[in-house]
Amino acid sequence: MKTLILLVEDEQPIREMIRFALIREGIDVLEAADVQAARVLIADNKPDLLIVDWMLPDYSGVELVRGLRRDPVNQDIPVIMLTARSKESDKVQGLDAGADDYMTKPVAIRELLARIKALLRRSQGHQDNEQLIVDPLTLDLGSHRLLINHQNVHIGQSEYRLLHFFMSHPDRVYSRSQLLDFVWGQNVYVEERTVDVHILRLRKLLKPFGADQMIQTVRSAGYRFSGQDLSRNTTHG
Ligand code: CA
């Protein structure tokens, strides 16, 4: 599969220079000029790596990285921060926020490419064979596939993320707004009833396998995912 990098930078000439170099390396590139646009692209495309400028027009790149590290679905995406600041304290702050690497501008392209390759080797190495298993469901994180009883089942992007979150956090109740924050990310505007729509779709997909009861409605609280049959304590809605 082709590598996809999201480039978050408001200065167009820098963006173009980096994009050109990445495309020449056979890498697909998405571009965002501010943090809000970046969040939407991350949620929709789950890029393999982010290059994030520190100074952006809406929020700072540091805030984008901090938010990303709290997002259970996308928290492992490697990040390289770019900045015009070269003070050691800035570097520490960038790395503290959760950036994996840090480069000062003007960007040395060959060095940037070397660092990208090093980070991708690291992250792809540990992701390739990772699976989440809650019988009868297997979520294959490398290929983004859902298997039920070893059978491949087509699942939409949002349902995949929701199920990924549930399977990594079983037997706990989450409110709709918590699910929105965790699964769709903070500052992404989605209505709370959107959660219900995706829960409904997820249940529909699990139903033929008798697994829909794993997604439980907890009255006036929210939803819980459970591998055990706890249906006597819950209402299915
Ligand atoms: Ca900038």
GROMACS .gro file of C-alpha atoms and ligand atoms in nm:
model
  238
    1MET     CA    1   0.000   0.000   0.000
    2LYS     CA    2   0.123   0.351  -0.084
    3THR     CA    3   0.236   0.573   0.200
    4LEU     CA    4   0.011   0.873   0.270
    5ILE     CA    5   0.153   1.181   0.440
    6LEU     CA    6  -0.046   1.480   0.561
    7LEU     CA    7   0.141   1.807   0.534
    8VAL     CA    8   0.010   2.080   0.764
    9GLU     CA    9   0.167   2.411   0.669
   10ASP     CA   10   0.016   2.749   0.590
   11GLU     CA   11   0.303   2.875   0.374
   12GLN     CA   12   0.226   2.758   0.026
   13PRO     CA   13   0.580   2.772  -0.120
   14ILE     CA   14   0.710   2.546   0.159
   15ARG     CA   15   0.417   2.311   0.113
   16GLU     CA   16   0.484   2.288  -0.259
   17MET     CA   17   0.852   2.221  -0.212
   18ILE     CA   18   0.789   1.939   0.035
   19ARG     CA   19   0.501   1.794  -0.165
   20PHE     CA   20   0.715   1.784  -0.478
   21ALA     CA   21   0.991   1.596  -0.295
   22LEU     CA   22   0.747   1.346  -0.141
   23ILE     CA   23   0.566   1.273  -0.466
   24ARG     CA   24   0.903   1.209  -0.634
   25GLU     CA   25   0.959   0.942  -0.367
   26GLY     CA   26   0.629   0.776  -0.459
   27ILE     CA   27   0.448   0.905  -0.150
   28ASP     CA   28   0.088   1.030  -0.165
   29VAL     CA   29   0.037   1.373  -0.007
   30LEU     CA   30  -0.258   1.549   0.153
   31GLU     CA   31  -0.231   1.917   0.242
   32ALA     CA   32  -0.388   2.136   0.508
   33ALA     CA   33  -0.323   2.503   0.572
   34ASP     CA   34  -0.459   2.507   0.927
   35VAL     CA   35  -0.537   2.281   1.224
   36GLN     CA   36  -0.910   2.251   1.160
   37ALA     CA   37  -0.857   2.131   0.804
   38ALA     CA   38  -0.587   1.894   0.928
   39ARG     CA   39  -0.821   1.735   1.184
   40VAL     CA   40  -1.082   1.664   0.919
   41LEU     CA   41  -0.824   1.507   0.687
   42ILE     CA   42  -0.679   1.293   0.968
   43ALA     CA   43  -1.024   1.167   1.065
   44ASP     CA   44  -1.121   1.089   0.707
   45ASN     CA   45  -0.795   0.948   0.575
   46LYS     CA   46  -0.586   0.820   0.866
   47PRO     CA   47  -0.251   0.922   0.713
   48ASP     CA   48   0.067   0.724   0.786
   49LEU     CA   49   0.261   1.027   0.904
   50LEU     CA   50   0.211   1.399   0.968
   51ILE     CA   51   0.444   1.687   0.897
   52VAL     CA   52   0.320   1.975   1.110
   53ASP     CA   53   0.433   2.335   1.109
   54TRP     CA   54   0.443   2.499   1.454
   55MET     CA   55   0.289   2.834   1.359
   56LEU     CA   56  -0.049   2.794   1.196
   57PRO     CA   57  -0.326   3.052   1.154
   58ASP     CA   58  -0.598   2.901   1.376
   59TYR     CA   59  -0.432   2.688   1.647
   60SER     CA   60  -0.067   2.600   1.696
   61GLY     CA   61   0.081   2.282   1.557
   62VAL     CA   62   0.162   2.183   1.915
   63GLU     CA   63  -0.211   2.184   1.996
   64LEU     CA   64  -0.282   1.966   1.693
   65VAL     CA   65  -0.025   1.712   1.809
   66ARG     CA   66  -0.155   1.716   2.168
   67GLY     CA   67  -0.508   1.648   2.047
   68LEU     CA   68  -0.385   1.368   1.822
   69ARG     CA   69  -0.215   1.192   2.111
   70ARG     CA   70  -0.545   1.186   2.302
   71ASP     CA   71  -0.733   1.036   2.008
   72PRO     CA   72  -0.740   0.660   2.067
   73VAL     CA   73  -0.776   0.581   1.698
   74ASN     CA   74  -0.503   0.803   1.559
   75GLN     CA   75  -0.269   0.852   1.854
   76ASP     CA   76   0.006   0.635   1.703
   77ILE     CA   77   0.050   0.835   1.383
   78PRO     CA   78   0.412   0.959   1.378
   79VAL     CA   79   0.463   1.336   1.365
   80ILE     CA   80   0.752   1.551   1.248
   81MET     CA   81   0.726   1.914   1.364
   82LEU     CA   82   0.862   2.197   1.156
   83THR     CA   83   0.945   2.533   1.302
   84ALA     CA   84   1.130   2.853   1.245
   85ARG     CA   85   1.216   2.851   1.615
   86SER     CA   86   1.546   2.687   1.697
   87LYS     CA   87   1.555   2.738   2.073
   88GLU     CA   88   1.617   2.424   2.274
   89SER     CA   89   1.312   2.498   2.494
   90ASP     CA   90   1.087   2.502   2.186
   91LYS     CA   91   1.225   2.169   2.079
   92VAL     CA   92   1.148   2.025   2.421
   93GLN     CA   93   0.795   2.166   2.411
   94GLY     CA   94   0.732   2.016   2.068
   95LEU     CA   95   0.856   1.674   2.172
   96ASP     CA   96   0.666   1.695   2.501
   97ALA     CA   97   0.342   1.754   2.312
   98GLY     CA   98   0.399   1.423   2.140
   99ALA     CA   99   0.596   1.499   1.823
  100ASP     CA  100   0.835   1.218   1.731
  101ASP     CA  101   1.086   1.440   1.559
  102TYR     CA  102   1.160   1.806   1.510
  103MET     CA  103   1.320   2.006   1.229
  104THR     CA  104   1.399   2.374   1.203
  105LYS     CA  105   1.332   2.578   0.891
  106PRO     CA  106   1.459   2.621   0.629
  107VAL     CA  107   1.383   2.256   0.576
  108ALA     CA  108   1.667   2.043   0.441
  109ILE     CA  109   1.471   1.812   0.212
  110ARG     CA  110   1.709   1.516   0.210
  111GLU     CA  111   1.726   1.520   0.587
  112LEU     CA  112   1.347   1.541   0.608
  113LEU     CA  113   1.312   1.238   0.377
  114ALA     CA  114   1.561   1.039   0.585
  115ARG     CA  115   1.370   1.118   0.904
  116ILE     CA  116   1.037   1.028   0.743
  117LYS     CA  117   1.173   0.691   0.635
  118ALA     CA  118   1.314   0.620   0.980
  119LEU     CA  119   0.981   0.701   1.149
  120LEU     CA  120   0.777   0.497   0.901
  121ARG     CA  121   1.003   0.195   0.949
  122ARG     CA  122   0.944   0.218   1.321
  123SER     CA  123   0.567   0.265   1.311
  124GLN     CA  124   0.489   0.021   1.028
  125GLY     CA  125   0.704  -0.246   1.186
  126HIS     CA  126   0.486  -0.267   1.493
  127GLN     CA  127   0.154  -0.218   1.318
  128ASP     CA  128   0.170  -0.479   1.043
  129ASN     CA  129   0.042  -0.782   1.227
  130GLU     CA  130  -0.155  -0.613   1.501
  131GLN     CA  131  -0.504  -0.747   1.560
  132LEU     CA  132  -0.773  -0.681   1.816
  133ILE     CA  133  -0.965  -0.996   1.897
  134VAL     CA  134  -1.290  -1.018   2.095
  135ASP     CA  135  -1.453  -1.342   1.994
  136PRO     CA  136  -1.606  -1.373   1.732
  137LEU     CA  137  -1.466  -1.040   1.606
  138THR     CA  138  -1.116  -0.980   1.477
  139LEU     CA  139  -1.013  -0.630   1.377
  140ASP     CA  140  -0.704  -0.634   1.160
  141LEU     CA  141  -0.538  -0.296   1.216
  142GLY     CA  142  -0.282  -0.333   0.940
  143SER     CA  143  -0.533  -0.393   0.662
  144HIS     CA  144  -0.828  -0.210   0.828
  145ARG     CA  145  -1.046  -0.518   0.795
  146LEU     CA  146  -1.312  -0.672   1.011
  147LEU     CA  147  -1.330  -1.051   1.028
  148ILE     CA  148  -1.619  -1.227   1.195
  149ASN     CA  149  -1.574  -1.600   1.240
  150HIS     CA  150  -1.271  -1.560   1.008
  151GLN     CA  151  -1.495  -1.420   0.737
  152ASN     CA  152  -1.422  -1.079   0.585
  153VAL     CA  153  -1.707  -0.834   0.653
  154HIS     CA  154  -1.730  -0.498   0.479
  155ILE     CA  155  -1.728  -0.211   0.731
  156GLY     CA  156  -1.752   0.165   0.673
  157GLN     CA  157  -1.480   0.404   0.791
  158SER     CA  158  -1.680   0.550   1.083
  159GLU     CA  159  -1.807   0.211   1.198
  160TYR     CA  160  -1.452   0.078   1.184
  161ARG     CA  161  -1.329   0.358   1.407
  162LEU     CA  162  -1.617   0.315   1.647
  163LEU     CA  163  -1.561  -0.059   1.670
  164HIS     CA  164  -1.186  -0.008   1.708
  165PHE     CA  165  -1.251   0.222   2.001
  166PHE     CA  166  -1.500  -0.017   2.160
  167MET     CA  167  -1.278  -0.321   2.120
  168SER     CA  168  -0.984  -0.137   2.277
  169HIS     CA  169  -1.205  -0.019   2.566
  170PRO     CA  170  -1.439  -0.305   2.650
  171ASP     CA  171  -1.687  -0.323   2.939
  172ARG     CA  172  -1.697   0.048   3.003
  173VAL     CA  173  -1.983   0.288   2.945
  174TYR     CA  174  -1.924   0.589   2.723
  175SER     CA  175  -2.164   0.875   2.668
  176ARG     CA  176  -2.244   0.992   2.318
  177SER     CA  177  -2.032   1.303   2.362
  178GLN     CA  178  -1.737   1.098   2.488
  179LEU     CA  179  -1.767   0.869   2.187
  180LEU     CA  180  -1.777   1.174   1.963
  181ASP     CA  181  -1.459   1.313   2.118
  182PHE     CA  182  -1.271   0.985   2.116
  183VAL     CA  183  -1.382   0.852   1.781
  184TRP     CA  184  -1.434   1.164   1.571
  185GLY     CA  185  -1.186   1.384   1.756
  186GLN     CA  186  -1.238   1.703   1.949
  187ASN     CA  187  -1.331   2.013   1.753
  188VAL     CA  188  -1.478   1.811   1.471
  189TYR     CA  189  -1.841   1.918   1.453
  190VAL     CA  190  -2.065   1.614   1.460
  191GLU     CA  191  -2.408   1.599   1.622
  192GLU     CA  192  -2.462   1.356   1.908
  193ARG     CA  193  -2.731   1.164   1.726
  194THR     CA  194  -2.472   1.082   1.459
  195VAL     CA  195  -2.335   0.839   1.715
  196ASP     CA  196  -2.671   0.662   1.724
  197VAL     CA  197  -2.672   0.633   1.347
  198HIS     CA  198  -2.331   0.466   1.345
  199ILE     CA  199  -2.421   0.241   1.637
  200LEU     CA  200  -2.726   0.131   1.442
  201ARG     CA  201  -2.518   0.054   1.133
  202LEU     CA  202  -2.263  -0.132   1.339
  203ARG     CA  203  -2.530  -0.347   1.501
  204LYS     CA  204  -2.686  -0.420   1.164
  205LEU     CA  205  -2.352  -0.541   1.039
  206LEU     CA  206  -2.295  -0.763   1.344
  207LYS     CA  207  -2.649  -0.899   1.360
  208PRO     CA  208  -2.620  -1.182   1.105
  209PHE     CA  209  -2.343  -1.322   1.324
  210GLY     CA  210  -2.540  -1.284   1.645
  211ALA     CA  211  -2.281  -1.033   1.764
  212ASP     CA  212  -2.500  -0.721   1.770
  213GLN     CA  213  -2.561  -0.761   2.142
  214MET     CA  214  -2.196  -0.683   2.205
  215ILE     CA  215  -2.292  -0.317   2.153
  216GLN     CA  216  -2.514  -0.241   2.449
  217THR     CA  217  -2.731   0.060   2.516
  218VAL     CA  218  -2.705   0.176   2.875
  219ARG     CA  219  -3.016   0.374   2.953
  220SER     CA  220  -2.957   0.749   2.995
  221ALA     CA  221  -2.580   0.691   3.003
  222GLY     CA  222  -2.461   0.584   2.660
  223TYR     CA  223  -2.310   0.272   2.511
  224ARG     CA  224  -2.092  -0.013   2.621
  225PHE     CA  225  -1.912  -0.283   2.427
  226SER     CA  226  -1.887  -0.620   2.590
  227GLY     CA  227  -1.765  -0.961   2.488
  228GLN     CA  228  -1.982  -1.116   2.756
  229ASP     CA  229  -2.357  -1.145   2.747
  230LEU     CA  230  -2.479  -0.877   2.986
  231SER     CA  231  -2.811  -0.826   2.812
  232ARG     CA  232  -3.022  -0.873   3.125
  233ASN     CA  233  -2.886  -0.546   3.264
  234THR     CA  234  -2.931  -0.342   2.951
  235THR     CA  235  -3.183  -0.224   2.699
  236HIS     CA  236  -3.110  -0.271   2.335
  237GLY     CA  237  -3.210   0.030   2.137
  238CA      CA  238   0.354   2.869   0.945
   0.00000   0.00000   0.00000
